[in-house]
Amino acid sequence: MTLPIVYSAEVSKAMADGAAVVALESTIITHGMPYPANLETAREVEQVVRDNGAVPATIAIIDHKIHIGLEADTLENLAQAKDVMKLSRADLAVAVSNGRTGATTVAATMICAELAGIDVFATGGIGGVHKGAEASFDVSADLTELSQTAVTVVCAGAKAILDLPKTLEVLETNGVPVIGYQSDDFPAFWSRVSGLAAPLRMDGPEEIARAHKMRATLGLEGGQLVANPIPEESEIDAGYLNPIIAQAVAEAEAQNIGAKQVTPFLLGRIVELTEGKSLKSNIALVKNNAALGAKIARALKDL
Ligand code: PSU
Ligand code: MN
């Protein structure tokens, strides 16, 4: 059986030319940001990848196919679509076989990128170990995926809505290299620092590209997590944000929000409670990651 993959015209040409390609996820569009900011951001992030010398491949599941790169009208439809599934490893195949419309999380985007031969993926934040996980067992499948799928993922760390020390522990147990980019501290999404040490540090795209290759050479399965701090001017003060996060987490508990709904609920509530400040920061950090992702993808091509 041939793979159910379709490439956009732009990505298809890039692949044929051997150009650098950067994968982008779609859950951030459908479940991570409100319309129309989600659509504007998706377009701008794609443009940042191009401006940095690579080709963007936004990934989504539509009509029995894994789409690697979305045409302009497809992206526009997805950004406004209702009833889009939030797909991870568990439900990816069912969504494709049943012809559902699905957005890919970090885990599902990694799987699709690897199938398509794309080595680098840029996003905002990864899923992690949720606060209270000792009772809820809510640990994102993103962490397991990083241990088994050979894609370098550029993020801004993990959100402070998560239990960051536990998230780092699980990554370490799973054998995932967590690389602070030009930073000794593990960044916390809206903040440049979490107060936790980044397990590894690298200062340039070439170094990261070489390590990516070396994992393959050594036969180590899994990817790398690059944690790229949010640009200073877009940071949100933790003293202001922490009580807001605590309130959003408490509301989620009180309303029995569980499973896949937790992350979208918290992100949405925090946008409301910060009167859009968190959304502005989120957009800035995704663009920052897209630029670094493009540089890493180019460095990989140059090796
Ligand atoms: N971080 C963001 N915005 C998002 C997500 C993470 O800033 O929309 C999404 C990603 O797709 C990530 C998913 O893979 O949330 C994690 O969901 P969960 O916690 O249910 O595993
Ligand atoms: Mn979860």
Coordinates of C-alpha atoms and ligand atoms in Angstrom, one line a residue:
M1 CA 0.0 0.0 0.0
T2 CA 1.4 3.4 -0.9
L3 CA 1.5 6.1 1.8
P4 CA -1.6 8.3 1.8
I5 CA 0.4 11.5 1.5
V6 CA -0.2 14.6 -0.7
Y7 CA 2.3 17.4 -1.0
S8 CA 1.5 21.0 -1.7
A9 CA 3.0 22.4 -4.9
E10 CA 5.6 24.4 -3.0
V11 CA 6.7 21.4 -0.9
S12 CA 6.7 19.0 -3.8
K13 CA 9.1 21.3 -5.7
A14 CA 11.3 21.8 -2.7
M15 CA 11.6 18.0 -2.2
A16 CA 12.5 17.6 -5.9
D17 CA 15.1 20.3 -5.7
G18 CA 16.6 18.9 -2.5
A19 CA 15.8 22.2 -0.7
A20 CA 15.5 22.6 3.1
V21 CA 11.9 22.0 4.4
V22 CA 10.5 22.7 7.9
A23 CA 7.4 20.9 9.2
L24 CA 4.8 23.0 11.0
E25 CA 1.9 21.6 13.1
S26 CA -1.8 22.4 12.7
T27 CA -3.2 21.9 16.2
I28 CA -1.8 25.3 17.1
I29 CA -4.1 26.6 14.3
T30 CA -7.3 24.8 15.2
H31 CA -7.0 24.3 19.0
G32 CA -4.2 26.7 20.1
M33 CA -5.3 30.1 18.9
P34 CA -8.6 31.9 18.1
Y35 CA -9.6 32.8 14.6
P36 CA -8.5 35.0 12.8
A37 CA -5.2 35.3 14.7
N38 CA -4.6 31.6 14.1
L39 CA -4.8 32.1 10.3
E40 CA -2.7 35.2 10.2
T41 CA -0.1 33.6 12.4
A42 CA 0.0 30.4 10.3
R43 CA 0.6 32.5 7.2
E44 CA 3.3 34.7 8.9
V45 CA 5.1 31.7 10.4
E46 CA 5.2 30.1 6.9
Q47 CA 6.7 33.3 5.6
V48 CA 9.3 33.4 8.3
V49 CA 10.5 29.9 7.2
R50 CA 10.8 31.2 3.6
D51 CA 12.6 34.4 4.7
N52 CA 15.1 32.1 6.4
G53 CA 15.8 30.0 3.3
A54 CA 13.6 27.0 3.8
V55 CA 10.2 25.8 2.6
P56 CA 7.3 25.5 5.1
A57 CA 5.2 22.3 5.3
T58 CA 2.2 22.8 7.5
I59 CA 0.7 19.3 8.1
A60 CA -2.9 18.3 8.5
I61 CA -5.2 15.3 7.8
I62 CA -8.0 16.0 5.2
D63 CA -10.1 13.6 3.1
H64 CA -8.1 10.4 3.7
K65 CA -4.8 12.0 3.1
I66 CA -1.8 13.3 5.1
H67 CA -1.3 16.8 3.7
I68 CA 2.4 17.9 3.7
G69 CA 2.1 21.6 3.0
L70 CA -1.3 23.3 2.7
E71 CA -2.5 25.3 -0.2
A72 CA -3.7 28.8 0.7
D73 CA -7.4 27.9 0.5
T74 CA -7.0 24.7 2.5
L75 CA -5.2 26.6 5.2
E76 CA -8.0 29.2 5.3
N77 CA -10.7 26.5 5.5
L78 CA -8.8 24.6 8.3
A79 CA -8.4 27.8 10.4
Q80 CA -12.2 28.2 10.4
A81 CA -13.3 24.6 10.4
K82 CA -15.4 23.2 13.3
D83 CA -15.2 19.6 14.5
V84 CA -11.5 19.2 13.7
M85 CA -9.9 16.3 15.5
K86 CA -6.8 16.9 17.6
L87 CA -4.6 14.1 16.5
S88 CA -1.8 12.3 18.3
R89 CA -0.2 8.9 17.7
A90 CA -3.3 7.1 19.0
D91 CA -5.9 8.5 16.6
L92 CA -3.9 9.4 13.5
A93 CA -4.5 6.3 11.5
V94 CA -8.3 6.2 12.3
A95 CA -8.6 9.8 11.2
V96 CA -7.0 9.1 7.9
S97 CA -8.9 5.9 7.2
N98 CA -12.2 7.4 8.2
G99 CA -11.7 10.6 6.1
R100 CA -11.9 12.9 9.1
T101 CA -10.4 16.4 9.2
G102 CA -7.6 16.4 11.8
A103 CA -5.0 18.7 13.1
T104 CA -1.7 17.3 14.1
T105 CA -0.2 17.8 17.5
V106 CA 3.6 17.7 18.1
A107 CA 3.5 13.9 18.3
A108 CA 1.4 13.4 15.1
T109 CA 3.3 16.1 13.2
M110 CA 6.6 14.3 14.0
I111 CA 5.2 11.0 12.7
C112 CA 4.0 12.6 9.4
A113 CA 7.2 14.6 9.0
E114 CA 9.3 11.5 9.3
L115 CA 7.1 9.6 6.8
A116 CA 7.6 12.5 4.4
G117 CA 11.4 12.7 5.0
I118 CA 11.4 16.0 6.8
D119 CA 14.0 16.3 9.6
V120 CA 13.1 19.5 11.3
F121 CA 9.8 20.8 12.8
A122 CA 9.1 24.1 14.5
T123 CA 6.3 24.7 16.9
G124 CA 5.4 26.8 20.0
G125 CA 5.5 24.6 23.0
I126 CA 5.4 20.9 23.4
G127 CA 2.9 19.0 25.6
G128 CA 4.3 17.6 28.8
V129 CA 3.5 16.3 32.3
H130 CA 0.5 18.1 33.6
K131 CA 0.3 19.5 37.1
G132 CA -1.3 16.9 39.3
A133 CA -0.2 14.1 36.9
E134 CA 0.4 11.9 40.0
A135 CA -3.3 11.7 40.3
S136 CA -4.5 12.2 36.7
F137 CA -1.7 10.4 34.8
D138 CA -2.0 13.1 32.2
V139 CA 1.4 13.0 30.4
S140 CA 1.4 14.2 26.8
A141 CA 2.2 11.6 24.1
D142 CA 4.5 14.3 22.7
L143 CA 7.2 13.1 25.2
T144 CA 7.0 9.5 24.1
E145 CA 7.1 10.5 20.4
L146 CA 10.3 12.4 20.9
S147 CA 11.9 9.2 22.1
Q148 CA 11.0 7.2 19.0
T149 CA 10.7 9.5 16.0
A150 CA 13.8 11.0 14.4
V151 CA 12.8 14.6 14.0
T152 CA 14.5 17.7 15.6
V153 CA 11.7 19.7 17.2
V154 CA 12.2 23.4 17.9
C155 CA 10.0 24.8 20.7
A156 CA 10.1 27.6 23.3
G157 CA 10.3 25.1 26.1
A158 CA 7.2 23.8 27.9
K159 CA 4.4 26.0 29.1
A160 CA 4.2 26.9 32.8
I161 CA 0.7 25.3 32.8
L162 CA 2.7 22.1 33.0
D163 CA 4.9 20.5 35.7
L164 CA 8.3 21.5 34.3
P165 CA 10.5 19.4 36.6
K166 CA 8.5 16.3 35.9
T167 CA 8.4 17.0 32.2
L168 CA 12.2 17.2 32.1
E169 CA 12.5 14.0 34.1
V170 CA 10.3 12.1 31.7
L171 CA 12.3 13.4 28.7
E172 CA 15.4 12.3 30.3
T173 CA 14.0 8.8 31.1
N174 CA 12.9 8.6 27.5
G175 CA 16.4 9.4 26.2
V176 CA 15.5 12.7 24.6
P177 CA 18.2 15.3 24.3
V178 CA 16.9 18.6 25.6
I179 CA 19.0 21.4 24.1
G180 CA 18.8 24.9 25.4
Y181 CA 19.5 27.2 22.5
Q182 CA 22.1 29.8 23.5
S183 CA 20.7 29.3 27.0
D184 CA 21.8 27.4 30.2
D185 CA 18.3 27.6 31.5
F186 CA 15.3 25.6 30.2
P187 CA 12.9 28.2 28.8
A188 CA 9.3 28.3 30.0
F189 CA 7.4 29.4 26.8
W190 CA 6.2 32.9 27.9
S191 CA 9.4 33.3 30.0
R192 CA 13.0 33.0 28.9
V193 CA 13.9 31.1 32.0
S194 CA 12.2 28.5 34.2
G195 CA 14.9 28.4 36.9
L196 CA 15.6 24.8 35.8
A197 CA 18.9 24.0 34.0
A198 CA 18.7 23.0 30.4
P199 CA 20.2 19.5 30.3
L200 CA 22.3 20.4 27.2
R201 CA 23.2 23.7 25.5
M202 CA 24.1 24.5 21.9
D203 CA 24.8 27.9 20.3
G204 CA 24.4 27.4 16.6
P205 CA 22.3 25.6 14.0
E206 CA 25.3 23.7 12.6
E207 CA 26.0 22.1 16.0
I208 CA 22.3 21.0 16.3
A209 CA 22.3 19.6 12.7
R210 CA 25.5 17.6 13.4
A211 CA 24.0 16.1 16.6
H212 CA 20.9 15.2 14.6
K213 CA 23.0 13.3 12.1
M214 CA 25.1 11.7 14.9
R215 CA 22.0 10.2 16.5
A216 CA 21.2 8.4 13.2
T217 CA 24.8 7.3 12.8
L218 CA 24.8 5.8 16.3
G219 CA 21.5 4.1 15.6
L220 CA 19.7 6.0 18.4
E221 CA 16.0 6.2 17.6
G222 CA 14.1 9.3 18.5
G223 CA 14.5 13.0 17.9
Q224 CA 16.0 16.1 19.6
L225 CA 14.2 18.8 21.5
V226 CA 15.6 22.3 21.0
A227 CA 14.3 24.8 23.5
N228 CA 14.6 28.3 22.1
P229 CA 13.8 31.1 24.6
I230 CA 11.1 33.6 23.6
P231 CA 12.6 37.0 22.4
E232 CA 13.2 39.3 25.3
E233 CA 10.8 42.0 24.1
S234 CA 7.9 39.5 24.0
E235 CA 8.4 37.9 27.4
I236 CA 5.6 38.0 30.0
D237 CA 6.6 38.6 33.6
A238 CA 6.1 35.4 35.6
G239 CA 4.9 37.3 38.6
Y240 CA 2.0 38.6 36.6
L241 CA 1.3 35.3 34.8
N242 CA 1.6 32.7 37.5
P243 CA -1.6 33.6 39.4
I244 CA -3.4 33.7 36.0
I245 CA -2.1 30.2 35.2
A246 CA -3.2 29.0 38.7
Q247 CA -6.7 30.4 38.1
A248 CA -7.0 28.7 34.7
V249 CA -5.8 25.4 36.1
A250 CA -8.3 25.7 39.0
E251 CA -11.1 26.5 36.6
A252 CA -10.2 23.4 34.5
E253 CA -10.4 21.2 37.5
A254 CA -13.7 22.7 38.8
Q255 CA -15.3 22.2 35.3
N256 CA -13.9 18.7 35.0
I257 CA -12.0 19.5 31.8
G258 CA -10.0 16.4 31.0
A259 CA -7.9 14.6 28.4
K260 CA -7.4 16.4 25.1
Q261 CA -9.4 19.4 26.1
V262 CA -7.1 20.4 28.9
T263 CA -4.4 22.2 26.9
P264 CA -6.8 24.0 24.5
F265 CA -8.9 25.1 27.5
L266 CA -6.0 26.5 29.5
L267 CA -4.5 28.3 26.5
G268 CA -7.8 29.9 25.6
R269 CA -8.5 30.9 29.2
I270 CA -5.0 32.4 29.6
V271 CA -5.5 34.5 26.4
E272 CA -8.8 35.8 27.9
L273 CA -7.3 36.5 31.4
T274 CA -4.3 38.3 30.0
E275 CA -6.5 40.3 27.6
G276 CA -4.6 38.9 24.6
K277 CA -1.0 39.4 26.0
S278 CA -0.3 35.7 26.1
L279 CA -1.5 35.4 22.4
K280 CA 0.9 38.1 21.3
S281 CA 3.8 36.4 23.0
N282 CA 2.7 33.0 21.7
I283 CA 2.8 34.4 18.1
A284 CA 6.2 35.9 18.6
L285 CA 7.8 32.8 20.0
V286 CA 6.5 30.6 17.2
K287 CA 8.0 32.9 14.6
N288 CA 11.3 32.9 16.5
N289 CA 11.2 29.1 16.4
A290 CA 10.3 29.0 12.7
A291 CA 13.4 31.1 11.9
L292 CA 15.7 28.8 13.9
G293 CA 14.0 25.7 12.4
A294 CA 14.8 27.0 8.9
K295 CA 18.4 27.6 9.8
I296 CA 18.8 24.0 11.3
A297 CA 17.1 22.5 8.2
R298 CA 19.5 24.4 6.0
A299 CA 22.5 23.4 8.1
L300 CA 21.4 19.7 7.7
K301 CA 21.3 20.1 3.9
D302 CA 24.9 21.6 4.0
L303 CA 26.4 18.7 6.0
Ligands
PSU1 N1 1.6 24.5 22.7 C1 1.1 25.6 22.2 N2 0.0 25.6 21.5 C2 -0.6 24.4 21.2 C3 0.0 23.2 21.7 C4 1.1 23.3 22.4 O1 1.6 26.7 22.5 O2 -1.6 24.4 20.5 C5 -0.6 21.9 21.2 C6 0.5 21.1 20.5 O3 -0.1 20.6 19.3 C7 0.9 20.0 21.4 C8 -0.5 19.7 22.1 O4 1.4 18.8 20.8 O5 -1.0 21.0 22.3 C9 -0.3 19.0 23.4 O6 -1.6 18.5 23.8 P1 -1.7 17.5 25.0 O7 -1.3 18.3 26.2 O8 -3.2 17.1 25.0 O9 -0.8 16.3 24.7
MN2 MN -2.9 15.0 27.9

